[in-house]
Amino acid sequence: MAISTSTSVSTSLRQDPVRNGDLAVLPSTETTEQDLLAGLLASSHGDERASALLQHFPSIGHVITAETAQLCAFGLTGRDIAALRLVREIACRMAKAEVRRRPVLSNWQALIAYLQTAMANEQVEQFRILFLDTKNNLIADEVQQRGTVNHTPVYPREVIKRALILNASALIANHNHPSGDSKPSRDDIEMMRELKAAARAIGIELHDHVVIGHCNHASFRSLELL
């Protein structure tokens, strides 16, 4: 049986959530950060709250990684916060999938992209270790410690203990600087020397230590600090 054009178009419109306004925002390259953020918020005050958030935080990335209490202070609901957490987790998993595609040392740009996604907008320092096998494939990616805005305690003994449990052959250490400046501090350099010595003592290679800033990074290996 032939279906008339008008009936077909009518059915199509009913099934199209974008045309019917069921989606708050259809993003494109021209969509602003405020519109993207407002589209994630369930409240009728989404635009107003998105604007307030972006005036307080440096970027949408900092909003997504903000503490729950900070977001609640701007009137966000549990549903709003869950949506932000989902976006962040999806972004991190997509970036990590690229890292897993091939050995890490031959996939450096993907690694940096992942670390930027996972760590660049954190408000406190975190110390993360990538554990690698004999072919430099990723075995595990773990946050070992969380600290303050300018310090994270690092315990080489605990890192090596974990490496032995995972049967790792090599490590890449990473931490972020919430200030946004990726330049290694004296404490960073001393801490990495201790970790390298501890790893070398049991035959584990410390390939690099990467410091993540807001839009930049520093490699100890490239800076000849390892």
Coordinates of C-alpha atoms in Angstrom, one line a residue:
M1 CA 0.0 0.0 0.0
A2 CA 1.3 3.4 -0.9
I3 CA 1.8 5.9 1.9
S4 CA 1.1 9.6 1.2
T5 CA 3.9 12.1 1.5
S6 CA 2.1 14.1 4.2
T7 CA 1.6 11.0 6.4
S8 CA 5.2 10.1 6.0
V9 CA 6.4 13.6 7.0
S10 CA 4.0 13.8 9.9
T11 CA 5.3 10.4 11.3
S12 CA 8.9 11.6 10.8
L13 CA 8.3 14.7 12.7
R14 CA 6.7 12.9 15.6
Q15 CA 9.7 10.6 15.8
D16 CA 12.3 13.3 15.6
P17 CA 13.2 14.5 19.2
V18 CA 15.3 17.4 17.9
R19 CA 12.5 18.9 15.9
N20 CA 10.1 18.4 18.7
G21 CA 12.3 20.1 21.3
D22 CA 13.0 17.0 23.4
L23 CA 16.7 17.8 23.4
A24 CA 17.8 21.0 25.2
V25 CA 20.7 21.6 22.8
L26 CA 22.0 20.2 19.6
P27 CA 25.7 21.0 19.8
S28 CA 27.9 22.2 16.9
T29 CA 31.3 23.8 16.6
E30 CA 29.5 27.2 17.1
T31 CA 27.8 26.2 20.3
T32 CA 29.2 28.2 23.3
E33 CA 30.4 26.7 26.5
Q34 CA 27.5 28.3 28.3
D35 CA 25.0 26.7 25.9
L36 CA 26.6 23.3 26.3
L37 CA 26.5 23.6 30.0
A38 CA 23.0 24.9 30.1
G39 CA 21.9 21.9 27.9
L40 CA 23.1 19.5 30.6
L41 CA 21.2 21.2 33.4
A42 CA 17.6 20.1 34.1
S43 CA 16.5 23.3 35.7
S44 CA 14.5 26.0 33.9
H45 CA 17.2 28.3 35.2
G46 CA 19.9 26.4 33.2
D47 CA 21.1 29.4 31.3
E48 CA 21.4 31.6 34.4
R49 CA 23.2 28.9 36.4
A50 CA 25.5 28.0 33.5
S51 CA 26.5 31.7 33.2
A52 CA 27.1 32.0 36.9
L53 CA 29.3 28.8 36.9
L54 CA 31.4 30.0 34.0
Q55 CA 31.9 33.4 35.7
H56 CA 33.2 31.6 38.8
F57 CA 35.2 28.7 37.3
P58 CA 37.9 29.2 34.6
S59 CA 36.3 26.9 32.0
I60 CA 33.7 24.3 31.5
G61 CA 36.3 21.6 32.3
H62 CA 36.7 23.1 35.8
V63 CA 32.9 23.1 36.2
I64 CA 32.7 19.4 35.4
T65 CA 35.5 18.5 37.8
A66 CA 34.2 20.8 40.7
E67 CA 33.4 19.4 44.1
T68 CA 29.8 18.5 44.7
A69 CA 29.4 21.1 47.5
Q70 CA 30.7 23.8 45.2
L71 CA 28.1 22.9 42.5
C72 CA 25.3 22.7 45.0
A73 CA 26.1 26.2 46.1
F74 CA 25.0 27.3 42.6
G75 CA 21.7 25.5 42.9
L76 CA 22.6 22.4 40.9
T77 CA 20.5 19.3 41.7
G78 CA 21.7 15.8 42.1
R79 CA 20.6 15.1 38.6
D80 CA 22.6 18.0 37.3
I81 CA 25.7 16.9 39.1
A82 CA 25.3 13.3 37.9
A83 CA 25.0 14.6 34.3
L84 CA 28.3 16.5 34.7
R85 CA 30.0 13.4 36.1
L86 CA 28.8 11.3 33.3
V87 CA 30.2 13.7 30.7
R88 CA 33.5 13.6 32.4
E89 CA 33.7 9.9 32.7
I90 CA 32.7 9.4 29.1
A91 CA 35.5 11.8 28.0
C92 CA 38.1 10.0 30.1
R93 CA 37.1 6.6 28.8
M94 CA 37.2 7.7 25.2
A95 CA 40.7 9.2 25.7
K96 CA 42.0 6.1 27.6
A97 CA 40.7 3.8 24.9
E98 CA 43.1 5.6 22.5
V99 CA 46.0 5.0 24.9
R100 CA 45.2 1.3 25.0
R101 CA 45.3 0.9 21.2
R102 CA 49.1 0.4 21.0
P103 CA 52.2 0.5 23.3
V104 CA 52.2 3.7 25.3
L105 CA 55.7 5.0 24.3
S106 CA 54.7 4.9 20.6
N107 CA 51.4 6.5 21.4
W108 CA 52.6 9.6 23.3
Q109 CA 50.1 12.2 22.0
A110 CA 47.2 10.0 22.9
L111 CA 48.7 9.6 26.4
I112 CA 49.0 13.3 26.9
A113 CA 45.5 13.9 25.6
Y114 CA 44.2 11.4 28.2
L115 CA 46.2 12.9 31.1
Q116 CA 44.9 16.4 30.2
T117 CA 41.4 15.1 30.1
A118 CA 41.7 13.2 33.4
M119 CA 43.8 15.6 35.4
A120 CA 44.2 19.1 34.0
N121 CA 41.2 20.7 35.7
E122 CA 41.5 19.0 39.1
Q123 CA 41.5 21.5 42.0
V124 CA 43.9 19.5 44.1
E125 CA 47.1 17.6 43.2
Q126 CA 46.8 13.9 42.4
F127 CA 49.6 11.4 41.8
R128 CA 48.8 8.9 39.1
I129 CA 50.9 5.9 38.0
L130 CA 50.6 4.0 34.7
F131 CA 51.8 0.5 35.1
L132 CA 53.2 -1.1 31.9
D133 CA 54.1 -4.6 30.8
T134 CA 57.3 -5.8 29.0
K135 CA 56.0 -4.4 25.7
N136 CA 54.9 -1.1 27.3
N137 CA 51.2 -1.9 27.0
L138 CA 49.1 -0.4 29.8
I139 CA 48.3 -2.9 32.6
A140 CA 46.7 -0.4 35.0
D141 CA 46.1 3.3 35.5
E142 CA 45.8 4.2 39.2
V143 CA 45.6 7.3 41.3
Q144 CA 48.0 6.6 44.2
Q145 CA 47.5 9.8 46.2
R146 CA 45.5 13.0 46.4
G147 CA 46.9 16.0 48.1
T148 CA 46.3 19.7 48.4
V149 CA 46.4 22.6 45.9
N150 CA 50.2 22.5 45.8
H151 CA 51.4 19.2 47.3
T152 CA 50.8 15.4 47.0
P153 CA 52.5 13.0 49.3
V154 CA 54.3 10.2 47.4
Y155 CA 55.5 7.0 48.9
P156 CA 57.9 5.2 46.6
R157 CA 57.7 2.0 48.6
E158 CA 53.9 1.8 48.0
V159 CA 54.4 2.4 44.3
I160 CA 56.9 -0.4 44.0
K161 CA 54.7 -2.7 46.1
R162 CA 51.8 -2.1 43.7
A163 CA 54.1 -2.6 40.7
L164 CA 55.2 -6.0 42.0
I165 CA 51.6 -7.0 42.6
L166 CA 50.7 -6.1 39.0
N167 CA 53.8 -7.7 37.6
A168 CA 54.7 -4.4 35.9
S169 CA 58.0 -4.0 34.1
A170 CA 57.8 -0.2 33.7
L171 CA 56.1 2.9 35.1
I172 CA 55.1 6.3 33.9
A173 CA 54.4 8.7 36.8
N174 CA 52.1 11.7 36.5
H175 CA 50.8 14.5 38.6
N176 CA 48.9 17.7 38.0
H177 CA 49.6 21.3 39.1
P178 CA 46.2 23.0 39.9
S179 CA 47.9 26.3 39.4
G180 CA 48.1 25.5 35.7
D181 CA 51.8 25.9 35.4
S182 CA 53.5 22.5 34.5
K183 CA 57.0 23.6 35.4
P184 CA 58.5 20.9 37.8
S185 CA 59.3 22.1 41.3
R186 CA 62.3 21.1 43.3
D187 CA 60.2 18.8 45.4
D188 CA 58.9 17.2 42.2
I189 CA 62.5 16.5 41.0
E190 CA 63.6 15.1 44.4
M191 CA 60.6 12.9 44.7
M192 CA 61.2 11.4 41.2
R193 CA 64.8 10.7 41.9
E194 CA 63.8 8.7 44.9
L195 CA 61.1 6.8 43.0
K196 CA 63.6 6.1 40.1
A197 CA 66.1 4.7 42.6
A198 CA 63.5 2.5 44.2
A199 CA 62.3 1.2 40.9
R200 CA 65.8 0.5 39.5
A201 CA 66.7 -1.5 42.6
I202 CA 64.2 -4.2 41.6
G203 CA 64.6 -3.9 37.8
I204 CA 61.6 -1.7 37.0
E205 CA 62.1 1.1 34.5
L206 CA 60.7 4.6 35.2
H207 CA 60.1 5.8 31.7
D208 CA 59.0 9.3 32.5
H209 CA 57.3 11.6 34.9
V210 CA 54.7 14.0 33.3
V211 CA 53.5 17.1 35.0
I212 CA 50.1 18.3 33.7
G213 CA 49.1 21.9 33.7
H214 CA 45.9 23.5 32.4
C215 CA 46.9 23.6 28.7
N216 CA 50.4 22.4 28.9
H217 CA 52.6 19.6 30.2
A218 CA 56.2 18.9 31.2
S219 CA 58.1 15.7 30.6
F220 CA 61.0 14.9 32.9
R221 CA 62.6 12.8 30.2
S222 CA 62.4 15.6 27.7
L223 CA 63.8 18.0 30.3
E224 CA 66.6 15.5 31.1
L225 CA 65.5 15.3 34.7
L226 CA 65.5 11.5 34.8

